[in-house]
Tab-separated table of C-alpha atoms in Angstrom:
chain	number	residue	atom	x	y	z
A	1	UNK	CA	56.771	8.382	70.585
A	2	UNK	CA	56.958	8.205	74.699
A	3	UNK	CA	56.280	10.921	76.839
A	4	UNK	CA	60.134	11.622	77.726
A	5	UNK	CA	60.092	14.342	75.744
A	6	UNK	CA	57.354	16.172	78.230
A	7	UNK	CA	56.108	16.520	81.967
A	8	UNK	CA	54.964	12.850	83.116
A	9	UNK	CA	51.457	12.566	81.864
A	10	UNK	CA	49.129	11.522	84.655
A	11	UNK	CA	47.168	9.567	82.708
A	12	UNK	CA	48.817	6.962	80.150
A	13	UNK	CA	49.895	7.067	76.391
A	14	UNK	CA	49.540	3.298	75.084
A	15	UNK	CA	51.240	2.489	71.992
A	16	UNK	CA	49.761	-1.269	69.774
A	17	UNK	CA	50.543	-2.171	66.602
A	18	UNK	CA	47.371	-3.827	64.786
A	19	UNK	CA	46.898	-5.713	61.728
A	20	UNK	CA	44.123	-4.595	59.429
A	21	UNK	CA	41.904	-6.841	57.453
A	22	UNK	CA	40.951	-4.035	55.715
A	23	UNK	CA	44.400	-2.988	54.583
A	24	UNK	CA	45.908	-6.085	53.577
A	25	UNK	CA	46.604	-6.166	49.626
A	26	UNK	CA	45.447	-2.755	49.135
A	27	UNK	CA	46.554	-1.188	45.321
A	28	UNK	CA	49.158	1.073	46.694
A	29	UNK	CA	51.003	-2.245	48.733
A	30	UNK	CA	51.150	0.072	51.892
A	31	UNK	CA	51.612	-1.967	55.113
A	32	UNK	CA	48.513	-3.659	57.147
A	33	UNK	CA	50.089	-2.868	59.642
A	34	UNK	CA	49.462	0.116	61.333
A	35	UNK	CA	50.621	2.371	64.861
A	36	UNK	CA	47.723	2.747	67.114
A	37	UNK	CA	48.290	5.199	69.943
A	38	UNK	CA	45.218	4.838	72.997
A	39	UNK	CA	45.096	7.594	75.650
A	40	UNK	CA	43.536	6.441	79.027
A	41	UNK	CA	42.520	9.083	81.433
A	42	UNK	CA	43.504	9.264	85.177
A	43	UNK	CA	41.977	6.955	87.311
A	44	UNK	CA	41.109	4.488	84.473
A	45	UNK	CA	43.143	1.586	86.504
A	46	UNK	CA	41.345	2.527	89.707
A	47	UNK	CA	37.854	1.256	88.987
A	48	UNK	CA	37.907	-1.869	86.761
A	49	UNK	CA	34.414	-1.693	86.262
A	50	UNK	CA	33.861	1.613	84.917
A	51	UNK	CA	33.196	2.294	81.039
A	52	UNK	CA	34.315	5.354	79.252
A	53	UNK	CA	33.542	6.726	75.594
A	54	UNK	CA	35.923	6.926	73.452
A	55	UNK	CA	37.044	9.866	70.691
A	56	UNK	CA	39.421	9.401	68.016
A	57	UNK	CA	41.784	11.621	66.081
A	58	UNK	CA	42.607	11.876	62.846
A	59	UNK	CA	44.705	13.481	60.778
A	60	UNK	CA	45.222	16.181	57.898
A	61	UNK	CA	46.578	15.138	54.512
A	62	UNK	CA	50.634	14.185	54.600
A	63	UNK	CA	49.439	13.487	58.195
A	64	UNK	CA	51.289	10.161	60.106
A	65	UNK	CA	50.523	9.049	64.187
A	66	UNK	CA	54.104	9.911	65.139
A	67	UNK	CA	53.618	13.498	64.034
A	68	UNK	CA	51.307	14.170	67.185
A	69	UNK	CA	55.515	14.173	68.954
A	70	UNK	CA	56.652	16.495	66.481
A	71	UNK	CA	58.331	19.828	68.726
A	72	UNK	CA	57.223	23.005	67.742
A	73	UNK	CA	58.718	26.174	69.316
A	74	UNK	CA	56.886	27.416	72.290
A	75	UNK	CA	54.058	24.346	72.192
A	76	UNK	CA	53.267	21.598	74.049
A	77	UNK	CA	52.502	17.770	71.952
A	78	UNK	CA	48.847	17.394	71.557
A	79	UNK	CA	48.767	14.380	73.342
A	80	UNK	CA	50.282	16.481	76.449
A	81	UNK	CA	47.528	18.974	75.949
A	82	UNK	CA	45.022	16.477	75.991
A	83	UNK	CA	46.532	14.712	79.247
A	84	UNK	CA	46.223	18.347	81.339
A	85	UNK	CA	42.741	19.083	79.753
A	86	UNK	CA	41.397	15.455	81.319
A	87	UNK	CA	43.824	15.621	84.421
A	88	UNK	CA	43.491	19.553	85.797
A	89	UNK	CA	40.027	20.450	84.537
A	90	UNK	CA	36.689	19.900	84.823
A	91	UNK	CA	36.324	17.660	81.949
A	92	UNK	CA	34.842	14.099	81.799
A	93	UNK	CA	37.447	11.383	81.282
A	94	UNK	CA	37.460	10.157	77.873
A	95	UNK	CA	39.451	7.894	75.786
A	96	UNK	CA	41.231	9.474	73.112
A	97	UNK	CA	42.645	7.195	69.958
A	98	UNK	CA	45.115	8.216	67.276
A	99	UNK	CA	44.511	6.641	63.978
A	100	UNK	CA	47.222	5.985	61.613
A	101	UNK	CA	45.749	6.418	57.811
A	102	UNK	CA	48.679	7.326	55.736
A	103	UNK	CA	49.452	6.260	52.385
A	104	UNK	CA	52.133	6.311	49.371
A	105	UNK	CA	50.298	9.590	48.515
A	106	UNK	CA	50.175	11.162	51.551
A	107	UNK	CA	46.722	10.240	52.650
A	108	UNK	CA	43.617	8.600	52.594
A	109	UNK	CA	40.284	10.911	53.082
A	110	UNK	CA	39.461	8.099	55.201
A	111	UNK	CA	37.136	6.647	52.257
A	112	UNK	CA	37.455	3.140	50.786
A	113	UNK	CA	38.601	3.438	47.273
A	114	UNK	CA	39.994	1.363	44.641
A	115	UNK	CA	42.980	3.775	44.612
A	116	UNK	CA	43.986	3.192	47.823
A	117	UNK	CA	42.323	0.798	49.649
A	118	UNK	CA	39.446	0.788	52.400
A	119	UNK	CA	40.452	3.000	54.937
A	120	UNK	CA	37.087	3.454	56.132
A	121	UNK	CA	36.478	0.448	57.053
A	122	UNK	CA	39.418	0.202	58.505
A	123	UNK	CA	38.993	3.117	61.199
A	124	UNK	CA	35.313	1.799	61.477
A	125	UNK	CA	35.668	-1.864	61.748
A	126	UNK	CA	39.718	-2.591	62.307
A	127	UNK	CA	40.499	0.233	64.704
A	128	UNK	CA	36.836	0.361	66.705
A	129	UNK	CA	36.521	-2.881	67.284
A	130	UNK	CA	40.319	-3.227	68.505
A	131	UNK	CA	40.005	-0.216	70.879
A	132	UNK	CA	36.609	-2.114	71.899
A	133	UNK	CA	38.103	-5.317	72.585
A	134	UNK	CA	41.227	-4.518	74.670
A	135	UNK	CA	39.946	-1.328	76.836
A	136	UNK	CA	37.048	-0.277	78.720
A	137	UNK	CA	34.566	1.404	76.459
A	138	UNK	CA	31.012	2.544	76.577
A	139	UNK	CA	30.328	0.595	73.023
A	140	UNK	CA	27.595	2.391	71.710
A	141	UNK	CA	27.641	5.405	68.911
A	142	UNK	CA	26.220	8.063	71.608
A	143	UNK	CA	29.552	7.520	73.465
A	144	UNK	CA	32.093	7.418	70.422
A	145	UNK	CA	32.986	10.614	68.815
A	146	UNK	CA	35.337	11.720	66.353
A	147	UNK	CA	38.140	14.937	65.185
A	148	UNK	CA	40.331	15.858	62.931
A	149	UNK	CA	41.412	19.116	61.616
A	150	UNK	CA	41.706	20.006	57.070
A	151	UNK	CA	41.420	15.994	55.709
A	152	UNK	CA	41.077	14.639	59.028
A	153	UNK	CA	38.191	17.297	59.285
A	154	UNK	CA	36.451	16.136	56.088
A	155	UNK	CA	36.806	12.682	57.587
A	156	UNK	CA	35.455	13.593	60.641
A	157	UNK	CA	32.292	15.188	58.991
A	158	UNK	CA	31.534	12.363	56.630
A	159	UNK	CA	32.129	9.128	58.728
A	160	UNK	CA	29.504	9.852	61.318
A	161	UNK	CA	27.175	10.245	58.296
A	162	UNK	CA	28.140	7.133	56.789
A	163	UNK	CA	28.584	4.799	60.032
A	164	UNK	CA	26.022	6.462	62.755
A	165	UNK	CA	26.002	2.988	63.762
A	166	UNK	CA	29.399	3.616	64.899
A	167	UNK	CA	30.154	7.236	65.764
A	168	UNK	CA	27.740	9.634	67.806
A	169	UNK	CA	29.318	12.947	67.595
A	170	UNK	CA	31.966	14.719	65.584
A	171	UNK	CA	33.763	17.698	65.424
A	172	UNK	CA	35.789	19.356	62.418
A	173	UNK	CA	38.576	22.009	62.504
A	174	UNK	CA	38.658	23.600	58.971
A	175	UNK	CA	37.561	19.901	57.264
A	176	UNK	CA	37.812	19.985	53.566
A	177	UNK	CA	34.206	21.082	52.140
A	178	UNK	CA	32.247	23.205	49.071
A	179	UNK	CA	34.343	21.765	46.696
A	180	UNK	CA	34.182	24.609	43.858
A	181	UNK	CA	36.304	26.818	45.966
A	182	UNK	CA	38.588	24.417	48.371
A	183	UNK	CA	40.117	22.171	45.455
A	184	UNK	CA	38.448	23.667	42.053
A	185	UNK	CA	40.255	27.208	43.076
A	186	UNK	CA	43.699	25.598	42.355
A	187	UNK	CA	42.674	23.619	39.122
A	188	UNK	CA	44.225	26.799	37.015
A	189	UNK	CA	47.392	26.938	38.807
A	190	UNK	CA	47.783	22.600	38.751
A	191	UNK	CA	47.777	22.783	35.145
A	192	UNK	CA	49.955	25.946	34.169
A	193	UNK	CA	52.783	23.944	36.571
A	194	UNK	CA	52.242	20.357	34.924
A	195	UNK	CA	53.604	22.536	31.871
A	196	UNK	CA	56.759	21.488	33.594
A	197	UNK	CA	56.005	17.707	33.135
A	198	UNK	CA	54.465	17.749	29.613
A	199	UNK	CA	50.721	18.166	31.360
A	200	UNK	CA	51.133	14.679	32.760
A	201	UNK	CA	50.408	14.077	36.306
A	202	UNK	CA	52.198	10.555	35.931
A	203	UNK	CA	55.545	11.975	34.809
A	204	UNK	CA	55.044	14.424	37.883
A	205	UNK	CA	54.733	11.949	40.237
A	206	UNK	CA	57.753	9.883	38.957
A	207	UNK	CA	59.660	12.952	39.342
A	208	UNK	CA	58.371	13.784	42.606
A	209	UNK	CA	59.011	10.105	44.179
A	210	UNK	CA	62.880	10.537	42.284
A	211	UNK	CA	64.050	13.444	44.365
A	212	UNK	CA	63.480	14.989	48.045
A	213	UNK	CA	60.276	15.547	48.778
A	214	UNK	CA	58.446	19.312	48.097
A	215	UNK	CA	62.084	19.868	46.501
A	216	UNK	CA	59.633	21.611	43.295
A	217	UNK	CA	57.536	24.474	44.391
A	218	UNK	CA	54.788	22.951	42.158
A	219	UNK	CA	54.669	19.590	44.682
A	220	UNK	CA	52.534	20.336	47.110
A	221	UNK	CA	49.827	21.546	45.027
A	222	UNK	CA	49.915	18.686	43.227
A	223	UNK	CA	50.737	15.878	45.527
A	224	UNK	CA	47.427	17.089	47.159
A	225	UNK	CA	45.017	17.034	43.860
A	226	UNK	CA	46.837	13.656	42.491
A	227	UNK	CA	46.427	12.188	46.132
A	228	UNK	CA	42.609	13.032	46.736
A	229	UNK	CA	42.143	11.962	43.126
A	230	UNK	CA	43.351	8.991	43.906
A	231	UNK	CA	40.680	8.005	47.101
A	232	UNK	CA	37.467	10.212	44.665
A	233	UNK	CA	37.998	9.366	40.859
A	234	UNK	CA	40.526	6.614	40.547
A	235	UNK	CA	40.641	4.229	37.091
A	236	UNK	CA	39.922	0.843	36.748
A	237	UNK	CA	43.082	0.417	36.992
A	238	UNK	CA	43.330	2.123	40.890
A	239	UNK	CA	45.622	4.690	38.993
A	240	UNK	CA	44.651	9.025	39.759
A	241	UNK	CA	42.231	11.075	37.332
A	242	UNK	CA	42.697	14.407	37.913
A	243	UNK	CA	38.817	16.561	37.360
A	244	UNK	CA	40.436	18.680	35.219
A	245	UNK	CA	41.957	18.859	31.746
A	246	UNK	CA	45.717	19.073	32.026
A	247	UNK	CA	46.196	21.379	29.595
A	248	UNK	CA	43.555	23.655	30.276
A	249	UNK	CA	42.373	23.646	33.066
A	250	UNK	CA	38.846	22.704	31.625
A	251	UNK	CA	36.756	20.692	34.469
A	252	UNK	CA	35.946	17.186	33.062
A	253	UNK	CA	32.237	16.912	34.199
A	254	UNK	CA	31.996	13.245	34.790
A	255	UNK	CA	35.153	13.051	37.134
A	256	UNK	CA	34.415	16.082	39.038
A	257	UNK	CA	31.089	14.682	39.770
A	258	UNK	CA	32.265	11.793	41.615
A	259	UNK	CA	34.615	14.366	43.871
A	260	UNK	CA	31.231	16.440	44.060
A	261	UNK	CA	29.880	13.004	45.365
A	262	UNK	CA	32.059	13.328	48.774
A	263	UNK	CA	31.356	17.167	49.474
A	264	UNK	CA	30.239	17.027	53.041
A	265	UNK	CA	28.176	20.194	51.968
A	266	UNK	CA	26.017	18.042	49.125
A	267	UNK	CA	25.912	14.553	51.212
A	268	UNK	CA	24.282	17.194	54.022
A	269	UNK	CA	20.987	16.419	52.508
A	270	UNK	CA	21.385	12.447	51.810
A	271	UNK	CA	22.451	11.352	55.118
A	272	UNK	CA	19.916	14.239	56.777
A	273	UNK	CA	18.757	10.874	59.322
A	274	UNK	CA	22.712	10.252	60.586
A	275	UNK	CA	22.980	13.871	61.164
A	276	UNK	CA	19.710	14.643	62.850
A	277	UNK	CA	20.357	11.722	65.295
A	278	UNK	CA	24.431	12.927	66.289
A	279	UNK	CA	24.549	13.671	70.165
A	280	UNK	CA	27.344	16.819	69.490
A	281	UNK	CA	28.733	18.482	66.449
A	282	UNK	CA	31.289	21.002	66.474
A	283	UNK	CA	32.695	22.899	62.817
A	284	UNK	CA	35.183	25.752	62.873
A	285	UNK	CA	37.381	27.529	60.371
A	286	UNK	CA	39.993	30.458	59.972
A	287	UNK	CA	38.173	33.607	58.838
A	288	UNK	CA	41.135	33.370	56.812
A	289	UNK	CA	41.627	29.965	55.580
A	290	UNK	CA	43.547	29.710	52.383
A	291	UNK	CA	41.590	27.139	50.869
A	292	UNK	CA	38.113	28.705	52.011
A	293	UNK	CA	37.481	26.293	54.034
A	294	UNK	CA	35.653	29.316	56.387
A	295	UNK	CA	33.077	29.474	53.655
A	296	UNK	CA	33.075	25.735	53.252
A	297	UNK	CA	31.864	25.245	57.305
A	298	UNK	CA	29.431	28.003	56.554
A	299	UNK	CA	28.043	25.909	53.952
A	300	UNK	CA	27.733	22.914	55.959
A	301	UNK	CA	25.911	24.761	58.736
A	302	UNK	CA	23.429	26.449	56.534
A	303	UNK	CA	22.479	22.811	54.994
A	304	UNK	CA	22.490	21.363	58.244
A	305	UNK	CA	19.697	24.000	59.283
A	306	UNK	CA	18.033	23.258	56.064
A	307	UNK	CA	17.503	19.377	57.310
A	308	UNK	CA	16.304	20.903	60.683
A	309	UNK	CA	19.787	20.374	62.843
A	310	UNK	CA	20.017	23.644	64.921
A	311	UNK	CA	22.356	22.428	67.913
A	312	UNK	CA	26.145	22.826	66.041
A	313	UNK	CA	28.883	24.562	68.137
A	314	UNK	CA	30.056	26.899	64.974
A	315	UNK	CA	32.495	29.414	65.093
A	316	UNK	CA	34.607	31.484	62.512
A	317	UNK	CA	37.758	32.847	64.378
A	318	UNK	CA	40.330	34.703	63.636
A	319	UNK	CA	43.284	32.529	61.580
A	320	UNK	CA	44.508	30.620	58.277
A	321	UNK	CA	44.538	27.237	57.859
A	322	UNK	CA	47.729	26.188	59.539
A	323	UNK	CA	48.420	26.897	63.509
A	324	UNK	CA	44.961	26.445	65.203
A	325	UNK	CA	45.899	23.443	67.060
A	326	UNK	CA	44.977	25.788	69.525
A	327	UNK	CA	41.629	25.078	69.098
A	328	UNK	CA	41.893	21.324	69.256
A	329	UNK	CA	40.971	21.153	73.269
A	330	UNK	CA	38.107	22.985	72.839
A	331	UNK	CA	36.298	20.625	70.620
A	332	UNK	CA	37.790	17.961	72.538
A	333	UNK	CA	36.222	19.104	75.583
A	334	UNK	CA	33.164	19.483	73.774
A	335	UNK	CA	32.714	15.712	72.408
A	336	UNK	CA	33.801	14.542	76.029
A	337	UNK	CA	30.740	16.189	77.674
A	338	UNK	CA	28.311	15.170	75.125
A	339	UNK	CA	29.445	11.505	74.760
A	340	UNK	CA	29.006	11.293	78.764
A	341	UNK	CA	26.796	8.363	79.783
């Protein structure tokens, strides 16, 4: 994770481990441990006394902080991206943080749950107030913003509504919303393949953790429902309930409520103050998405009108789901210039 691989960035990539209060002995045993990556813009050594606001990235579901170096063909690393956009355009210097929320399932939502442990307090107390205390920031929510893209996206909706004490602005590429149609359309298809594993979800997930990974053209639809089941409807016992019967397919009211519970499109309305007082937010989507998630951002929009919030950068472009990193700069550019001082 060093910039080797690219160009020399003009500003600097800083790389921390930090220990999480938060994290330590959460159910799943996964480490307290976690990579922090903080950009800091050009010129940020040449004036000790300036402040800057800070926006931080997170991911998608399966997502990890060393991923931002993964090569594709013909594309530059986000974090290179974001180096040119602060060091050869017109936008305001920012800092830019890469949170680390991964888990034995493959992710997190970013929620604190008794399935996986409190991941968001961890990005809003453990990572904030580390970024806070070692580098120059304007430490107020009207100059801290958030992104993420699919999970990350969902988390970048909902954590602004739950901590506007802590973040000011958000934006959200294809974030996981109107729940019906962006999990409940793949209830059917979960339980005709957990035929293969006697309709248990358990026996699945032995299997799955036996063998190499996504080996079983049934695992990713699965490791995704059994993972966000996991942060939304988990046991007393921390352990997955799936909102569905496993042999039919039939929704199991009371479970699927508590997933209906963390659609950004119905917790529009309850946290109507948060929103109303956010200094920027962006949502976009694939016309195209495969998991709806166009019709999901619609939704959000039309409930944020509904509370009176007017001032949303929306757009529905051409696209699936995957491959619109693309678009990440934009919205970047975006939170910088409405987190300015």
């Amino acid at each position: 994770m060093d910039n080797r691989v690219d160009t020399a960035y003009i500003g600097t990539i800083n790389e921390h481990i930090i220990e999480s209060d938060a994290l330590r002995g959460n159910p799943l045993g996964d480490a307290a441990a976690r990579p922090l990556v903080v950009y800091t813009p050009p010129g940020y050594d040449d004036d000790l006394d300036r402040r800057y606001p800070s926006i931080y990235v997170i991911q998608g579901y399966t997502g990890q902080v060393a991923m931002w170096w993964n090569r594709s063909p013909f594309k530059p690393l986000y974090p290179k991206v974001v180096d040119d956009l602060f060091a050869n355009t017109d936008t305001p210097p920012c800092l830019v943080v890469y949170v680390d929320a991964w888990t034995t399932y493959g992710g997190s939502q970013y929620v604190d749950s008794i399935g996986t442990g409190r991941y968001h307090t961890y990005l809003c107390e453990d990572v904030v107030s580390f970024v806070d205390n070692h580098y120059r920031t304007l430490n107020d929510p009207a100059h801290r913003g958030i992104q993420g893209k699919s999970s990350g996206g969902f988390g970048a909706m909902i954590t602004p509504m739950l901590r506007p004490d802590v973040f000011g602005a958000l934006a959200s590429h294809a974030g996981d919303s109107l729940y019906e149609l962006c999990y409940g359309a793949s209830f059917g298809e979960a339980a005709r393949l957990l035929r293969n594993w006697n309709g248990s979800p358990e026996i699945w997930w032995n299997d799955f953790r036996k063998r190499p990974a996504f080996s079983h053209p049934a695992d990713m639809t699965l490791l995704g429902l059994y993972g966000v089941a996991a942060c939304f409807s988990p046991d007393k016992n921390s352990r997955p309930v799936l909102p569905f019967d496993t042999r039919s397919g039939r929704l199991l009211d009371d479970v699927w409520a508590q997933w209906l519970e963390w659609d950004p499109v119905r917790m529009v309305r309850r946290h109507a103050t948060a929103l109303q007082g956010l200094k920027g937010i962006w949502l976009d989507a694939g016309r195209n998405d495969e998991y709806y998630l166009d019709l999901g951002a619609q939704a959000v929009v039309d409930e944020l009108a509904a509370i009176g919030v007017h001032d949303v950068a929306f757009e529905l472009f051409d696209g699936k789901h995957g491959g619109i990193d693309y678009r990440y700069p934009l919205s970047l550019a975006f939170l910088a210039n409405r987190l300015q001082p």
